Amino acid sequence: MFNFSSSTSIVVQGVLFTLIAGSVITWTLILAKSLQVWLIRKQNVRFRAAFWSAPDFQSAANLEGHNGPAYRVATVGFSVLKDIDSNSANDLQHFGDRQDVLERALRQQIQKERVTRESGLVVLASIGSTAPFVGLFGTVWGIMHALTEISKTGSASLDVVAGPIGEALIATAVGIAVAVPAVLAYNFFLRRLKTSSNNLDDFAEDLITLSRKATFRKNIEPVTNQGEKAIVRNLKGAVA
């Protein structure tokens, strides 16, 4: 990719190859995270459509064939409610007020989803913040090496200076070229992460509201009172 002359410092070459590796990692993460964002959005839209179309709370709890953060949050919530209402759980995890236990379980699951979505962002942030300085280091080292070689030849003509210094300046340009996509991608995916987390918080609040109108007990018919149906019709799920 690069045609180095014999005067190019090994350190500069190492810096350039390091930056190239960082660029490869950056674009790989961009493609992977873009696919993840698209897939999660699709899964959440599909589940929320099915959830808010359910005729009652019990039917919503029995939804199957879904995946994604919203589905996993709902599954955890329904599981906790079933354990509490059936009196089958007698541990500290289910100790306390019904709504407090549900809220704690939902909050923990949302945090797990956030940690999963954050994977790769630290690498993008690190590359974006360090690549320009790595390139600048290569440039400074290359210029110093070039000046040393010029002093040995005893000539400071343009023909002698332009080549080595020009090669050294390439490191700064490559560093900036690597940093810009990494920073832009990091900001975009961080924004999507915050939006998705806020939407999960809203969905969890709606789930808590609905849970006040329904209980899960053995050998009991699903709760289908008009109050619950009105809440299901009125509340809307946000799109992640």
Coordinates of C-alpha atoms in Angstrom, one line a residue:
M1 CA 0.0 0.0 0.0
F2 CA 2.8 2.4 0.8
N3 CA 6.1 2.6 -1.1
F4 CA 8.8 3.4 1.5
S5 CA 12.3 4.5 0.6
S6 CA 15.3 3.1 2.4
S7 CA 15.5 6.4 4.4
T8 CA 12.1 5.8 6.0
S9 CA 12.5 5.0 9.7
I10 CA 11.5 1.6 11.0
V11 CA 9.6 3.4 13.7
V12 CA 7.5 5.3 11.2
Q13 CA 6.8 2.2 9.3
G14 CA 5.7 0.5 12.5
V15 CA 3.4 3.5 13.3
L16 CA 1.8 3.4 9.9
F17 CA 1.1 -0.4 10.1
T18 CA -0.3 0.1 13.6
L19 CA -2.7 2.8 12.3
I20 CA -3.7 0.5 9.4
A21 CA -4.5 -2.2 11.9
G22 CA -6.6 0.3 13.9
S23 CA -8.5 1.3 10.7
V24 CA -9.3 -2.4 10.0
I25 CA -10.6 -2.9 13.5
T26 CA -12.6 0.3 13.3
W27 CA -14.4 -0.6 10.1
T28 CA -15.0 -4.1 11.4
L29 CA -16.6 -2.8 14.5
I30 CA -18.7 -0.3 12.5
L31 CA -20.1 -3.1 10.3
A32 CA -20.7 -5.3 13.3
K33 CA -22.4 -2.6 15.4
S34 CA -24.5 -1.4 12.5
L35 CA -25.8 -5.0 12.0
Q36 CA -26.5 -5.2 15.8
V37 CA -28.4 -1.9 15.8
W38 CA -30.5 -2.9 12.8
L39 CA -31.2 -6.4 14.3
I40 CA -32.1 -5.1 17.7
R41 CA -34.4 -2.5 16.3
K42 CA -36.2 -5.0 14.2
Q43 CA -36.6 -7.4 17.1
N44 CA -37.9 -4.7 19.4
V45 CA -40.4 -3.4 16.9
R46 CA -41.7 -6.9 16.2
F47 CA -42.1 -7.8 19.9
R48 CA -43.7 -4.5 20.9
A49 CA -46.2 -4.8 18.1
A50 CA -47.2 -8.3 19.4
F51 CA -47.1 -7.1 23.1
W52 CA -49.4 -4.2 22.6
S53 CA -51.7 -6.2 20.4
A54 CA -52.3 -8.8 23.1
P55 CA -55.9 -8.8 24.4
D56 CA -54.8 -9.0 28.0
F57 CA -51.8 -9.2 30.3
Q58 CA -51.8 -13.0 30.5
S59 CA -51.7 -13.3 26.8
A60 CA -48.8 -10.9 26.6
A61 CA -46.9 -13.0 29.1
N62 CA -47.4 -16.1 26.9
L63 CA -45.9 -14.6 23.8
E64 CA -43.3 -16.8 22.2
G65 CA -41.0 -16.8 19.2
H66 CA -39.5 -13.4 19.9
N67 CA -36.0 -12.1 20.8
G68 CA -34.3 -8.8 21.6
P69 CA -33.8 -6.5 24.6
A70 CA -37.5 -5.6 25.0
Y71 CA -38.5 -9.3 24.9
R72 CA -35.9 -10.3 27.5
V73 CA -36.9 -7.4 29.8
A74 CA -40.5 -8.4 29.6
T75 CA -39.6 -12.1 30.1
V76 CA -37.7 -11.2 33.3
G77 CA -40.7 -9.1 34.5
F78 CA -43.3 -11.8 33.9
S79 CA -41.1 -14.4 35.5
V80 CA -40.7 -12.3 38.7
L81 CA -44.4 -11.6 38.8
K82 CA -45.3 -15.3 38.5
D83 CA -42.9 -16.2 41.3
I84 CA -44.3 -13.5 43.6
D85 CA -48.0 -14.1 42.9
S86 CA -47.7 -17.9 43.2
N87 CA -45.7 -17.6 46.5
S88 CA -43.1 -20.0 45.0
A89 CA -40.1 -17.7 45.8
N90 CA -38.8 -17.3 49.4
D91 CA -35.4 -15.7 48.9
L92 CA -33.9 -12.2 49.2
Q93 CA -34.2 -11.6 45.5
H94 CA -38.0 -11.7 45.8
F95 CA -38.1 -10.0 49.2
G96 CA -40.1 -6.8 49.6
D97 CA -43.0 -5.0 48.0
R98 CA -44.3 -6.6 44.8
Q99 CA -43.7 -3.5 42.7
D100 CA -40.2 -2.9 44.2
V101 CA -39.1 -6.4 43.4
L102 CA -40.4 -6.1 39.9
E103 CA -38.7 -2.7 39.4
R104 CA -35.4 -4.0 40.7
A105 CA -35.5 -7.1 38.4
L106 CA -36.3 -4.9 35.4
R107 CA -33.6 -2.4 36.2
Q108 CA -31.0 -5.2 36.5
Q109 CA -32.0 -6.7 33.2
I110 CA -31.9 -3.3 31.4
Q111 CA -28.4 -2.8 32.8
K112 CA -27.3 -6.2 31.4
E113 CA -28.7 -5.2 28.0
R114 CA -26.8 -1.9 28.2
V115 CA -23.5 -3.7 28.9
T116 CA -24.1 -5.9 26.0
R117 CA -24.8 -3.0 23.7
E118 CA -21.7 -1.2 25.0
S119 CA -19.3 -3.9 23.7
G120 CA -16.9 -2.4 21.2
L121 CA -17.5 1.2 22.0
V122 CA -14.5 1.5 24.2
V123 CA -12.3 0.2 21.4
L124 CA -13.8 2.8 19.0
A125 CA -13.3 5.6 21.6
S126 CA -9.7 4.5 22.2
I127 CA -8.8 4.4 18.5
G128 CA -10.5 7.7 17.9
S129 CA -8.7 9.5 20.7
T130 CA -5.2 8.0 20.3
A131 CA -4.8 7.6 16.5
P132 CA -3.9 11.3 15.8
F133 CA -1.3 11.3 18.6
V134 CA 0.2 8.0 17.3
G135 CA 0.4 9.5 13.8
L136 CA 1.9 12.7 15.2
F137 CA 4.5 10.6 17.1
G138 CA 5.4 8.9 13.8
T139 CA 5.7 12.3 12.1
V140 CA 8.0 13.8 14.8
W141 CA 10.2 10.7 14.8
G142 CA 10.3 10.6 11.0
I143 CA 11.3 14.2 10.8
M144 CA 14.0 13.7 13.4
H145 CA 15.3 10.7 11.5
A146 CA 15.2 12.6 8.2
L147 CA 17.1 15.6 9.7
T148 CA 19.7 13.2 11.0
E149 CA 20.2 11.7 7.6
I150 CA 20.4 15.1 6.0
S151 CA 23.1 16.1 8.4
K152 CA 25.1 13.1 7.4
T153 CA 24.9 14.0 3.7
G154 CA 25.8 17.6 4.4
S155 CA 23.1 18.9 2.0
A156 CA 19.9 20.7 2.8
S157 CA 18.6 21.2 -0.7
L158 CA 14.9 20.7 -1.4
D159 CA 15.5 17.5 -3.3
V160 CA 17.1 16.0 -0.2
V161 CA 14.7 17.4 2.4
A162 CA 11.3 16.9 0.6
G163 CA 11.3 13.2 0.3
P164 CA 12.1 12.1 3.9
I165 CA 10.0 14.8 5.6
G166 CA 7.1 14.2 3.2
E167 CA 7.1 10.5 4.1
A168 CA 7.1 11.4 7.8
L169 CA 4.1 13.7 7.4
I170 CA 2.1 10.8 6.0
A171 CA 1.8 9.4 9.5
T172 CA -0.1 12.4 10.7
A173 CA -2.5 12.2 7.7
V174 CA -3.1 8.5 8.3
G175 CA -3.7 9.1 12.0
I176 CA -6.4 11.6 11.3
A177 CA -8.0 9.4 8.6
V178 CA -8.2 6.6 11.1
A179 CA -9.5 8.7 14.0
V180 CA -12.4 10.5 12.2
P181 CA -14.5 7.4 11.3
A182 CA -13.8 6.0 14.8
V183 CA -15.0 9.1 16.6
L184 CA -18.1 9.5 14.3
A185 CA -19.0 5.9 14.8
Y186 CA -18.6 6.1 18.5
N187 CA -20.8 9.2 18.8
F188 CA -23.5 7.5 16.6
F189 CA -23.6 4.2 18.4
L190 CA -23.5 5.9 21.8
R191 CA -26.5 8.0 20.8
R192 CA -28.3 4.8 19.7
L193 CA -27.4 3.2 23.0
K194 CA -28.9 6.0 25.1
T195 CA -32.0 6.1 23.0
S196 CA -32.5 2.3 23.3
S197 CA -31.9 2.4 27.1
N198 CA -34.4 5.2 27.5
N199 CA -37.0 3.3 25.4
L200 CA -36.4 0.2 27.6
D201 CA -36.9 2.3 30.7
D202 CA -40.2 3.6 29.3
F203 CA -41.3 0.0 28.4
A204 CA -40.4 -1.1 31.9
E205 CA -42.5 1.6 33.4
D206 CA -45.4 0.6 31.2
L207 CA -44.9 -3.0 32.3
I208 CA -45.0 -2.0 36.0
T209 CA -48.2 0.0 35.4
L210 CA -49.9 -3.0 33.7
S211 CA -48.7 -5.3 36.5
R212 CA -50.8 -3.4 39.0
K213 CA -53.9 -4.5 37.2
A214 CA -53.0 -8.2 36.9
T215 CA -51.7 -11.1 39.0
F216 CA -50.4 -14.5 38.2
R217 CA -51.7 -17.3 40.3
K218 CA -52.2 -21.1 39.9
N219 CA -55.5 -22.3 38.6
I220 CA -56.8 -18.9 38.0
E221 CA -58.3 -17.4 34.8
P222 CA -56.3 -14.7 33.0
V223 CA -57.2 -11.2 34.2
T224 CA -59.3 -9.5 31.5
N225 CA -61.0 -6.6 33.2
Q226 CA -61.8 -3.6 31.3
G227 CA -59.4 -1.4 33.2
E228 CA -56.4 -3.5 32.0
K229 CA -57.6 -3.5 28.4
A230 CA -58.0 0.3 28.5
I231 CA -54.4 0.6 29.7
V232 CA -53.1 -1.7 27.0
R233 CA -55.0 0.4 24.4
N234 CA -53.7 3.7 25.7
L235 CA -50.1 3.0 26.4
K236 CA -47.7 2.9 23.5
G237 CA -44.3 1.3 23.2
A238 CA -41.3 3.4 22.0
V239 CA -39.3 2.1 19.0
A240 CA -35.7 1.3 19.8

